[in-house]
């Protein structure tokens, strides 16, 4: 308990731990510091610990007089009961304040390699405001291996490209980090912690925070081809960075960066123990964590970043897909109260047409189309007829489901039709091995296979005819698929793109950039429809913002933005994404 006090507690007191609704609540001494909640037995010995994360949520459940606190970190869940209502509010405010501080670059924590007497030991380090604490691992922070005070005579230097030396008059600590981003982060935080308490800050010290602050770091396995490779991963708000480990130790300088976009997806897989899949707009990554706890921590951190991510307009493929609304075909119909033959089901956040009558099919509606616009009239409290508009693509399926019982017929529905496209393309993917050999021999025009490609019903089928007369067909399910442009290594594969679905991938080559844009935009729309989020939702949001801006310009500057939705005869529902 003495070592725990040295970490700089922000709050300490007694709370009851509920045992999953069974048995008598257990009274524990709870200590809160900058990084964790530690639960001690009545004799003061640490028994459990929760590592706080930036995505930690804490709130009061039940009635105020119950004094129940629910703490969710994304990996752990605790239900705590305070002894009074005021005590519960104090704990709520203290935990939320500490969670808010975790995004500060002044409080780093990560796995380190502690160098001592010529030996290296893996530890988990956490920097508190004036103390550096070392723990066995991220899942065992209740046990403290050592405490190192930061005093006015402490100093920190970078001994090489990956190591830091922290020393004062009494001790010296040397440790190495896995990436240069972590190194810059720790150097800034240690210098800040040492210099801020001083009355006179050195004139040569410039407190410039690092441009990229790691959120989560650690060793992972990355599936490249058919082989799992050890990598060191760093997750920041800018994306996921992977450094491939060299043979013989150390990390290579080139970094692979994978950015997150709205609609990116996460899955647990069975390819390897503790493995999971990350699907972004342009990449499908198969990753493996060292333990189930680390896997849950990675999934939680990635999920939080996906919810706050945005599309990158500088990316040529994403920018073209967002602007290529001319490839989006719509269908409108009016549904009366006695109309039958249309069933909508949930696909992610979208309402998708799964059963369609022959009448609507003859008019042009296709299975897999997404409901994007609902319009009907209703009578307000003054007896006036008002036009009500809802955008299910933006507000989400749940919002539309709540709207259905109060609809007044007739109702005008608008759908974004599922893409339907066929054509002949070239498939250079099977010729890549031969391609490198022929390029080495000076041959610039290797063989490319001609294939027939069909995009329909959320699937992409690629068919080819072999020399023996037999046909070969590959079908990719576009749910949780990704699409990206292929880097050109010769003239023969210019205008190429790759579609990945799980561990399967196919590379296709078009005749021109315009044809590439048509295919990639159509496939990107089909992927968004299959996933129930992403590109289509972003396009509809931009259209809604553009329409509001245009209406505001037409009405003149004296109308406020909120006046648009309250005009007589029209009510617009444009809530945030559910």
Coordinates of C-alpha atoms in Angstrom, one line a residue:
X1 CA 0.0 0.0 0.0
X2 CA 2.9 2.4 0.7
X3 CA 4.2 2.0 -2.9
X4 CA 0.7 2.6 -4.2
X5 CA 0.5 5.9 -2.2
X6 CA 3.8 6.9 -3.7
X7 CA 2.2 6.9 -7.2
X8 CA 0.2 10.0 -6.3
X9 CA -3.3 9.1 -5.4
X10 CA -6.1 11.4 -6.5
X11 CA -8.8 9.8 -4.4
X12 CA -9.0 7.0 -1.9
X13 CA -11.9 5.5 0.1
X14 CA -14.1 2.5 0.8
X15 CA -16.5 1.1 -1.8
X16 CA -18.6 -2.0 -2.1
X17 CA -17.9 -4.4 -5.0
X18 CA -20.9 -6.3 -6.3
X19 CA -20.3 -9.9 -7.1
X20 CA -22.3 -10.2 -10.3
X21 CA -25.6 -9.8 -8.4
X22 CA -24.7 -12.9 -6.3
X23 CA -23.6 -13.0 -2.7
X24 CA -22.9 -10.2 -0.3
X25 CA -21.1 -7.1 -1.6
X26 CA -17.4 -7.0 -0.7
X27 CA -16.1 -3.9 1.0
X28 CA -12.8 -2.8 -0.5
X29 CA -10.3 0.0 0.0
X30 CA -10.2 1.6 -3.5
X31 CA -7.2 3.8 -4.6
X32 CA -7.4 6.0 -7.7
X33 CA -4.3 7.3 -9.4
X34 CA -3.7 8.8 -12.9
X35 CA -3.8 5.5 -14.7
X36 CA -5.7 2.9 -12.7
X37 CA -8.2 1.9 -10.0
X38 CA -6.7 -0.5 -7.4
X39 CA -8.8 -2.5 -5.0
X40 CA -7.3 -3.5 -1.7
X41 CA -8.5 -5.8 1.0
X42 CA -9.3 -4.4 4.4
X43 CA -5.7 -5.2 5.5
X44 CA -4.3 -2.9 2.7
X45 CA -3.0 -5.6 0.3
X46 CA -3.8 -5.0 -3.4
X47 CA -6.2 -7.6 -4.7
X48 CA -7.3 -6.3 -8.1
X49 CA -6.7 -3.4 -10.4
X50 CA -8.4 -1.8 -13.4
X51 CA -6.3 0.0 -16.0
X52 CA -8.3 3.1 -17.1
X53 CA -8.4 3.8 -20.9
X54 CA -9.4 6.9 -22.9
X55 CA -12.6 5.1 -23.8
X56 CA -13.5 4.4 -20.1
X57 CA -17.1 5.2 -19.3
X58 CA -18.4 5.7 -15.8
X59 CA -21.9 6.6 -14.8
X60 CA -24.5 6.2 -12.1
X61 CA -27.0 3.4 -12.6
X62 CA -30.4 2.9 -11.0
X63 CA -31.8 5.6 -8.6
X64 CA -29.5 8.2 -7.1
X65 CA -30.1 6.8 -3.6
X66 CA -28.8 3.4 -4.7
X67 CA -25.3 5.0 -5.1
X68 CA -24.3 2.5 -7.8
X69 CA -21.4 3.3 -10.1
X70 CA -20.8 1.4 -13.4
X71 CA -17.2 1.5 -14.7
X72 CA -16.6 0.2 -18.2
X73 CA -13.1 0.3 -19.7
X74 CA -13.8 -1.7 -22.9
X75 CA -12.0 -4.7 -21.3
X76 CA -13.2 -4.7 -17.7
X77 CA -16.5 -4.0 -16.0
X78 CA -17.1 -3.1 -12.4
X79 CA -20.2 -2.3 -10.4
X80 CA -19.4 -0.3 -7.3
X81 CA -21.6 1.0 -4.5
X82 CA -20.7 4.1 -2.5
X83 CA -21.7 4.7 1.0
X84 CA -23.6 7.9 0.2
X85 CA -25.0 9.9 -2.7
X86 CA -22.4 12.6 -2.3
X87 CA -19.6 10.0 -2.1
X88 CA -20.8 8.4 -5.4
X89 CA -20.8 11.8 -7.1
X90 CA -17.3 12.5 -5.9
X91 CA -16.0 9.2 -7.3
X92 CA -17.9 9.8 -10.5
X93 CA -16.2 13.2 -11.0
X94 CA -12.7 12.0 -9.9
X95 CA -12.7 9.0 -12.3
X96 CA -14.0 11.1 -15.2
X97 CA -11.4 13.7 -14.5
X98 CA -8.6 11.1 -14.6
X99 CA -9.9 9.5 -17.8
X100 CA -9.9 13.0 -19.4
X101 CA -6.2 13.4 -18.5
X102 CA -5.2 10.2 -20.2
X103 CA -5.3 12.0 -23.6
X104 CA -2.7 14.4 -22.4
X105 CA 0.9 13.7 -23.7
X106 CA 2.1 14.2 -20.2
X107 CA 1.0 10.8 -19.0
X108 CA 2.5 8.1 -21.2
X109 CA 2.4 4.4 -20.5
X110 CA 3.7 1.5 -22.5
X111 CA 5.7 -1.7 -22.5
X112 CA 9.4 -1.2 -22.1
X113 CA 12.6 -3.2 -22.0
X114 CA 14.3 -2.4 -18.7
X115 CA 18.1 -2.6 -18.9
X116 CA 19.8 -3.6 -15.7
X117 CA 23.2 -5.2 -15.1
X118 CA 23.5 -6.2 -18.8
X119 CA 20.2 -8.0 -18.8
X120 CA 16.9 -7.0 -20.4
X121 CA 13.5 -7.4 -18.7
X122 CA 10.1 -6.6 -20.1
X123 CA 8.0 -4.3 -17.9
X124 CA 5.0 -2.1 -18.1
X125 CA 5.8 1.5 -17.3
X126 CA 3.4 4.3 -16.3
X127 CA 4.4 7.9 -15.7
X128 CA 2.5 9.7 -13.1
X129 CA 2.9 13.4 -12.6
X130 CA 6.1 13.1 -10.4
X131 CA 6.7 9.3 -10.3
X132 CA 7.6 6.5 -12.7
X133 CA 6.1 3.2 -11.7
X134 CA 7.1 -0.2 -13.2
X135 CA 4.7 -3.2 -13.3
X136 CA 5.0 -6.8 -14.5
X137 CA 2.4 -6.3 -17.3
X138 CA -0.5 -4.1 -18.4
X139 CA -2.9 -6.7 -16.8
X140 CA -1.1 -6.8 -13.5
X141 CA -0.7 -3.1 -12.5
X142 CA -1.7 -3.8 -8.9
X143 CA 1.8 -5.2 -8.4
X144 CA 4.5 -2.6 -8.4
X145 CA 8.0 -3.7 -9.2
X146 CA 9.7 -0.4 -8.4
X147 CA 9.0 3.3 -7.9
X148 CA 11.3 6.0 -9.3
X149 CA 10.8 9.6 -8.0
X150 CA 11.3 12.5 -10.3
X151 CA 13.1 15.2 -8.3
X152 CA 14.6 18.6 -9.1
X153 CA 18.0 17.0 -9.6
X154 CA 16.7 14.3 -12.0
X155 CA 17.8 14.3 -15.6
X156 CA 16.9 12.4 -18.7
X157 CA 18.9 11.7 -21.8
X158 CA 18.5 9.6 -25.0
X159 CA 21.4 7.2 -25.1
X160 CA 20.6 5.8 -28.6
X161 CA 17.8 5.7 -31.1
X162 CA 15.6 3.6 -28.9
X163 CA 16.8 4.0 -25.3
X164 CA 16.3 6.5 -22.5
X165 CA 18.4 7.0 -19.3
X166 CA 16.7 8.6 -16.3
X167 CA 18.9 9.3 -13.3
X168 CA 19.3 11.4 -10.1
X169 CA 21.7 11.4 -7.2
X170 CA 20.5 8.0 -5.9
X171 CA 19.7 5.8 -8.8
X172 CA 19.7 5.4 -12.6
X173 CA 17.1 3.7 -14.8
X174 CA 17.7 2.7 -18.4
X175 CA 15.0 1.4 -20.7
X176 CA 14.3 1.0 -24.4
X177 CA 11.1 1.5 -26.3
X178 CA 9.7 -0.2 -29.4
X179 CA 9.2 2.7 -31.7
X180 CA 10.5 6.2 -32.3
X181 CA 7.0 7.7 -31.7
X182 CA 7.0 6.2 -28.2
X183 CA 10.5 7.5 -27.7
X184 CA 9.6 11.1 -28.5
X185 CA 6.5 10.8 -26.4
X186 CA 8.4 9.6 -23.3
X187 CA 11.2 12.1 -23.7
X188 CA 8.8 15.0 -23.8
X189 CA 6.7 13.7 -20.8
X190 CA 9.8 13.1 -18.7
X191 CA 11.4 16.4 -19.4
X192 CA 8.0 18.1 -18.7
X193 CA 7.7 16.3 -15.4
X194 CA 11.2 17.2 -14.3
X195 CA 11.3 20.8 -15.4
X196 CA 7.8 22.0 -14.4
X197 CA 8.3 21.8 -10.6
X198 CA 11.5 23.9 -11.0
X199 CA 11.4 27.6 -10.2
X200 CA 13.7 28.3 -13.2
X201 CA 13.2 26.3 -16.3
X202 CA 16.4 25.8 -18.5
X203 CA 16.5 28.3 -21.3
X204 CA 17.5 25.6 -23.8
X205 CA 14.4 23.5 -23.1
X206 CA 11.4 24.0 -25.4
X207 CA 8.3 22.2 -24.3
X208 CA 7.0 21.2 -27.7
X209 CA 4.5 18.3 -27.4
X210 CA 4.9 15.5 -29.9
X211 CA 2.8 15.7 -33.0
X212 CA 1.7 12.1 -32.7
X213 CA 0.8 10.7 -29.3
X214 CA 0.5 6.8 -29.1
X215 CA -2.8 5.6 -27.7
X216 CA -1.9 1.9 -27.6
X217 CA 1.3 0.1 -28.4
X218 CA 2.5 -3.5 -28.4
X219 CA 3.7 -6.6 -30.2
X220 CA 1.3 -8.2 -32.7
X221 CA 1.4 -10.8 -35.4
X222 CA 0.6 -9.7 -39.0
X223 CA -0.5 -12.1 -41.7
X224 CA 1.5 -11.4 -44.8
X225 CA 0.6 -13.8 -47.6
X226 CA 0.4 -17.2 -45.8
X227 CA 3.0 -16.4 -43.1
X228 CA 2.5 -14.7 -39.7
X229 CA 5.2 -12.0 -39.1
X230 CA 6.0 -10.4 -35.8
X231 CA 5.4 -6.6 -35.9
X232 CA 5.3 -3.8 -33.4
X233 CA 2.1 -1.8 -33.6
X234 CA 1.4 1.8 -32.5
X235 CA -2.1 3.1 -32.5
X236 CA -2.6 6.9 -32.7
X237 CA -5.5 9.2 -33.8
X238 CA -3.8 9.3 -37.2
X239 CA -4.1 5.6 -37.7
X240 CA -2.4 2.3 -37.1
X241 CA 1.4 2.1 -37.6
X242 CA 3.2 -1.3 -38.1
X243 CA 6.9 -1.8 -37.9
X244 CA 8.3 -5.1 -39.1
X245 CA 10.8 -6.6 -36.7
X246 CA 14.2 -7.3 -38.1
X247 CA 16.0 -10.6 -37.8
X248 CA 18.4 -10.2 -34.9
X249 CA 16.5 -7.6 -33.0
X250 CA 15.5 -4.0 -33.5
X251 CA 12.9 -2.6 -35.8
X252 CA 13.1 -1.4 -39.4
X253 CA 12.6 2.3 -40.2
X254 CA 9.9 2.0 -42.8
X255 CA 6.5 2.2 -41.2
X256 CA 3.2 0.9 -42.7
X257 CA 0.4 3.2 -41.9
X258 CA -3.3 2.2 -42.1
X259 CA -5.9 4.9 -41.6
X260 CA -9.3 4.3 -40.2
X261 CA -12.5 5.5 -41.9
X262 CA -16.2 5.5 -40.9
X263 CA -17.6 2.1 -41.6
X264 CA -14.3 0.3 -40.8
X265 CA -15.0 -3.1 -39.2
X266 CA -13.6 -5.4 -36.6
X267 CA -14.0 -9.1 -36.3
X268 CA -12.7 -11.9 -34.1
X269 CA -11.2 -14.7 -36.2
X270 CA -10.1 -18.3 -35.7
X271 CA -7.0 -18.1 -38.0
X272 CA -4.8 -18.1 -34.9
X273 CA -5.3 -17.9 -31.2
X274 CA -6.3 -14.3 -30.1
X275 CA -6.5 -13.2 -33.8
X276 CA -8.8 -10.5 -35.1
X277 CA -9.5 -8.8 -38.5
X278 CA -9.4 -5.1 -39.2
X279 CA -11.2 -4.0 -42.4
X280 CA -10.7 -0.4 -43.5
X281 CA -11.7 1.3 -46.8
X282 CA -8.5 0.2 -48.6
X283 CA -7.0 -2.7 -46.5
X284 CA -7.9 -5.9 -44.8
X285 CA -5.5 -6.8 -42.0
X286 CA -5.3 -10.1 -40.2
X287 CA -3.7 -9.5 -36.8
X288 CA -2.9 -11.6 -33.7
X289 CA -2.5 -10.5 -30.1
X290 CA -0.3 -12.1 -27.5
X291 CA -3.3 -12.7 -25.1
X292 CA -7.0 -12.4 -24.9
X293 CA -6.8 -9.3 -22.7
X294 CA -4.6 -7.5 -25.2
X295 CA -6.9 -8.5 -28.0
X296 CA -9.9 -7.0 -26.2
X297 CA -7.9 -3.9 -25.5
X298 CA -6.9 -3.5 -29.2
X299 CA -10.5 -4.1 -30.3
X300 CA -11.9 -1.5 -27.8
X301 CA -9.3 1.2 -28.8
X302 CA -9.8 0.6 -32.5
X303 CA -13.6 0.7 -32.2
X304 CA -13.4 4.1 -30.4
X305 CA -11.2 5.6 -33.1
X306 CA -13.4 4.3 -35.9
X307 CA -16.5 6.0 -34.4
X308 CA -14.6 9.4 -34.5
X309 CA -12.8 8.9 -37.8
X310 CA -13.4 10.6 -41.2
X311 CA -12.8 10.0 -44.8
X312 CA -9.5 11.2 -46.3
X313 CA -10.3 13.4 -49.3
X314 CA -6.6 13.4 -50.3
X315 CA -6.7 9.7 -51.0
X316 CA -7.4 9.4 -54.7
X317 CA -9.8 6.4 -54.4
X318 CA -11.7 7.7 -51.4
X319 CA -12.0 11.2 -52.9
X320 CA -13.2 9.8 -56.3
X321 CA -15.8 7.6 -54.5
X322 CA -17.2 10.4 -52.5
X323 CA -17.5 12.7 -55.5
X324 CA -18.7 10.1 -58.0
X325 CA -22.4 10.4 -57.0
X326 CA -23.3 10.1 -60.7
X327 CA -22.8 6.4 -60.4
X328 CA -25.5 6.3 -57.6
X329 CA -28.8 5.4 -59.1
X330 CA -32.0 6.0 -57.2
X331 CA -35.6 4.7 -57.4
X332 CA -38.7 6.4 -56.0
X333 CA -42.1 4.9 -55.3
X334 CA -45.3 5.9 -53.4
X335 CA -46.6 3.3 -50.9
X336 CA -50.3 3.4 -50.0
X337 CA -51.9 1.9 -46.9
X338 CA -53.2 -1.1 -48.8
X339 CA -49.9 -1.7 -50.7
X340 CA -48.1 -5.0 -50.1
X341 CA -45.0 -6.7 -51.4
X342 CA -42.1 -4.8 -49.8
X343 CA -40.1 -6.0 -46.7
X344 CA -37.2 -4.0 -45.3
X345 CA -34.6 -5.6 -43.0
X346 CA -31.6 -4.3 -41.0
X347 CA -28.1 -4.3 -42.5
X348 CA -25.8 -2.5 -40.1
X349 CA -27.4 0.9 -39.8
X350 CA -29.3 0.7 -43.1
X351 CA -32.8 -0.5 -44.0
X352 CA -32.3 -2.8 -47.0
X353 CA -35.1 -4.2 -49.3
X354 CA -35.0 -8.0 -49.1
X355 CA -38.4 -9.0 -50.5
X356 CA -39.9 -7.0 -53.4
X357 CA -43.1 -7.6 -55.3
X358 CA -43.1 -8.3 -59.0
X359 CA -44.8 -5.0 -59.6
X360 CA -41.9 -3.0 -58.0
X361 CA -39.3 -5.2 -59.6
X362 CA -40.8 -4.4 -63.0
X363 CA -40.6 -0.7 -62.2
X364 CA -36.9 -1.0 -61.4
X365 CA -36.4 -1.7 -57.7
X366 CA -33.8 -4.4 -57.0
X367 CA -33.1 -6.5 -53.9
X368 CA -30.3 -5.1 -51.8
X369 CA -31.3 -1.5 -52.4
X370 CA -31.0 0.9 -49.4
X371 CA -33.8 3.1 -48.2
X372 CA -32.4 6.7 -48.2
X373 CA -35.4 9.1 -48.1
X374 CA -38.9 8.9 -46.5
X375 CA -41.5 11.7 -47.1
X376 CA -45.1 12.0 -45.9
X377 CA -47.6 14.5 -44.7
X378 CA -49.1 14.9 -41.2
X379 CA -51.5 17.2 -39.5
X380 CA -50.0 19.5 -36.8
X381 CA -51.6 20.8 -33.7
X382 CA -53.0 23.8 -35.6
X383 CA -54.7 21.6 -38.2
X384 CA -52.2 22.4 -40.9
X385 CA -50.7 19.8 -43.2
X386 CA -46.9 19.5 -42.9
X387 CA -44.4 17.7 -45.0
X388 CA -42.2 15.5 -42.9
X389 CA -38.9 14.3 -44.3
X390 CA -36.7 11.6 -42.8
X391 CA -33.3 10.3 -43.9
X392 CA -32.8 6.7 -42.6
X393 CA -29.3 6.5 -44.0
X394 CA -28.2 9.2 -41.7
X395 CA -30.5 8.7 -38.7
X396 CA -30.1 4.9 -38.7
X397 CA -32.4 1.9 -38.8
X398 CA -33.6 2.2 -35.3
X399 CA -34.9 5.7 -35.9
X400 CA -36.8 4.5 -39.0
X401 CA -38.3 1.6 -37.1
X402 CA -39.6 4.1 -34.5
X403 CA -41.1 6.2 -37.3
X404 CA -43.0 3.4 -39.0
X405 CA -46.0 3.2 -36.5
X406 CA -46.7 7.0 -36.9
X407 CA -46.5 7.1 -40.7
X408 CA -49.5 8.6 -42.5
X409 CA -50.1 7.2 -45.9
X410 CA -49.4 7.8 -48.8
X411 CA -45.6 7.6 -48.1
X412 CA -43.0 8.5 -50.7
X413 CA -39.9 6.3 -50.5
X414 CA -36.6 6.8 -52.2
X415 CA -34.0 4.0 -52.5
X416 CA -30.4 3.9 -53.6
X417 CA -30.2 1.0 -56.0
X418 CA -27.7 -1.7 -55.4
X419 CA -24.9 -1.4 -58.1
X420 CA -25.2 -3.7 -61.1
X421 CA -22.3 -3.8 -63.4
X422 CA -20.7 -6.3 -65.8
X423 CA -17.8 -6.2 -68.2
X424 CA -14.4 -7.6 -69.3
X425 CA -11.3 -6.8 -67.4
X426 CA -7.8 -8.2 -67.1
X427 CA -6.5 -10.2 -64.1
X428 CA -2.8 -9.8 -63.5
X429 CA -2.8 -11.2 -59.9
X430 CA -1.8 -14.7 -61.0
X431 CA 1.0 -13.3 -63.2
X432 CA 2.8 -11.4 -60.5
X433 CA 5.5 -14.1 -59.9
X434 CA 6.0 -14.5 -63.7
X435 CA 5.8 -10.7 -64.0
X436 CA 8.9 -10.1 -61.8
X437 CA 10.8 -12.8 -63.7
X438 CA 10.0 -11.4 -67.1
X439 CA 10.8 -7.8 -66.0
X440 CA 14.2 -9.1 -64.8
X441 CA 14.7 -10.6 -68.3
X442 CA 13.8 -7.3 -70.0
X443 CA 10.3 -8.3 -71.2
X444 CA 7.9 -5.4 -70.5
X445 CA 4.7 -7.1 -71.7
X446 CA 3.9 -10.2 -69.7
X447 CA 0.7 -12.3 -70.1
X448 CA -2.5 -10.9 -68.5
X449 CA -5.6 -13.1 -68.2
X450 CA -8.9 -11.8 -69.6
X451 CA -11.8 -12.2 -67.1
X452 CA -15.5 -11.5 -67.1
X453 CA -16.5 -9.5 -64.0
X454 CA -20.1 -9.2 -62.6
X455 CA -21.1 -7.0 -59.7
X456 CA -24.6 -7.7 -58.3
X457 CA -26.5 -8.5 -55.1
X458 CA -23.4 -7.6 -52.9
X459 CA -21.2 -10.1 -54.6
X460 CA -18.3 -9.8 -57.1
X461 CA -17.8 -12.7 -59.4
X462 CA -14.8 -13.1 -61.7
X463 CA -15.0 -15.8 -64.4
X464 CA -12.3 -16.9 -66.8
X465 CA -12.1 -19.5 -69.5
X466 CA -9.1 -21.9 -69.5
X467 CA -7.3 -23.3 -72.5
X468 CA -8.8 -26.7 -71.8
X469 CA -12.3 -25.3 -72.2
X470 CA -13.1 -25.4 -68.5
X471 CA -14.2 -22.2 -66.7
X472 CA -13.0 -20.9 -63.4
X473 CA -15.1 -18.6 -61.2
X474 CA -14.2 -16.7 -58.1
X475 CA -17.0 -15.1 -56.0
X476 CA -16.2 -12.5 -53.3
X477 CA -18.7 -11.6 -50.7
X478 CA -18.4 -7.8 -50.4
X479 CA -19.5 -7.7 -46.8
X480 CA -16.4 -6.6 -44.8
X481 CA -14.4 -6.2 -48.0
X482 CA -11.9 -3.5 -48.9
X483 CA -10.8 -1.9 -52.2
X484 CA -7.5 -0.1 -53.0
X485 CA -5.5 1.0 -56.0
X486 CA -2.5 -1.1 -56.9
X487 CA 0.9 0.6 -57.1
X488 CA 2.1 0.5 -60.7
X489 CA 5.4 -1.4 -61.2
X490 CA 5.2 -1.4 -65.0
X491 CA 2.9 -0.2 -67.8
X492 CA 1.2 -3.5 -68.0
X493 CA -0.6 -3.1 -64.6
X494 CA -1.5 0.6 -64.8
X495 CA -5.1 1.3 -63.9
X496 CA -5.3 -1.7 -61.6
X497 CA -7.2 -2.2 -58.3
X498 CA -7.5 -4.9 -55.7
X499 CA -10.5 -6.2 -53.8
X500 CA -9.9 -8.1 -50.5
X501 CA -12.5 -10.1 -48.6
X502 CA -11.1 -11.9 -45.6
X503 CA -8.0 -13.9 -46.7
X504 CA -9.2 -13.9 -50.4
X505 CA -8.2 -11.1 -52.8
X506 CA -8.4 -10.5 -56.6
X507 CA -6.6 -7.9 -58.7
X508 CA -8.2 -6.4 -61.8
X509 CA -6.9 -4.2 -64.5
X510 CA -9.0 -1.8 -66.6
X511 CA -8.2 -0.2 -69.9
X512 CA -8.4 3.5 -68.7
X513 CA -8.5 5.5 -65.6
X514 CA -12.1 6.5 -66.3
X515 CA -13.0 2.8 -66.4
X516 CA -11.2 2.3 -63.1
X517 CA -13.2 5.1 -61.5
X518 CA -16.5 3.6 -62.7
X519 CA -15.6 0.1 -61.3
X520 CA -14.1 1.3 -58.0
X521 CA -16.9 3.7 -57.2
X522 CA -19.5 1.0 -57.9
X523 CA -17.7 -1.6 -55.9
X524 CA -17.1 0.9 -53.0
X525 CA -20.9 1.7 -53.0
X526 CA -21.7 -2.1 -53.0
X527 CA -19.3 -2.6 -50.0
X528 CA -20.9 0.3 -48.1
X529 CA -24.4 -1.2 -48.7
X530 CA -23.2 -4.7 -47.6
X531 CA -21.6 -3.3 -44.4
X532 CA -24.6 -1.0 -43.6
X533 CA -22.4 2.1 -43.0
X534 CA -19.5 4.1 -44.4
X535 CA -19.4 5.6 -47.9
X536 CA -23.2 5.9 -48.6
X537 CA -23.9 7.5 -45.2
X538 CA -21.1 10.0 -45.7
X539 CA -22.4 10.9 -49.2
X540 CA -25.9 11.4 -47.9
X541 CA -24.7 13.6 -45.1
X542 CA -22.8 15.8 -47.5
X543 CA -25.9 16.1 -49.7
X544 CA -28.0 17.1 -46.7
X545 CA -25.5 19.7 -45.6
X546 CA -25.3 21.1 -49.2
X547 CA -29.1 21.3 -49.4
X548 CA -29.3 23.2 -46.0
X549 CA -26.6 25.6 -47.1
X550 CA -28.4 26.2 -50.4
X551 CA -31.7 26.9 -48.7
X552 CA -30.1 29.2 -46.3
X553 CA -28.5 31.2 -49.1
X554 CA -31.9 31.4 -50.9
X555 CA -33.7 32.6 -47.8
X556 CA -31.1 35.3 -47.0
X557 CA -28.8 36.0 -44.1
X558 CA -31.6 37.2 -41.8
X559 CA -32.9 33.6 -41.4
X560 CA -31.1 31.5 -38.8
X561 CA -30.2 27.9 -39.5
X562 CA -32.8 26.7 -37.0
X563 CA -35.6 28.5 -38.9
X564 CA -35.3 26.1 -41.9
X565 CA -36.8 23.2 -40.1
X566 CA -39.7 25.2 -38.6
X567 CA -41.1 26.7 -41.8
X568 CA -44.8 26.3 -42.3
X569 CA -45.5 23.2 -44.3
X570 CA -42.2 21.4 -43.9
X571 CA -40.5 19.6 -41.0
X572 CA -37.0 18.0 -41.6
X573 CA -35.6 15.2 -39.5
X574 CA -31.8 15.3 -39.8
X575 CA -30.4 13.8 -36.6
X576 CA -26.9 12.6 -36.1
X577 CA -26.0 9.0 -37.0
X578 CA -27.8 6.7 -34.6

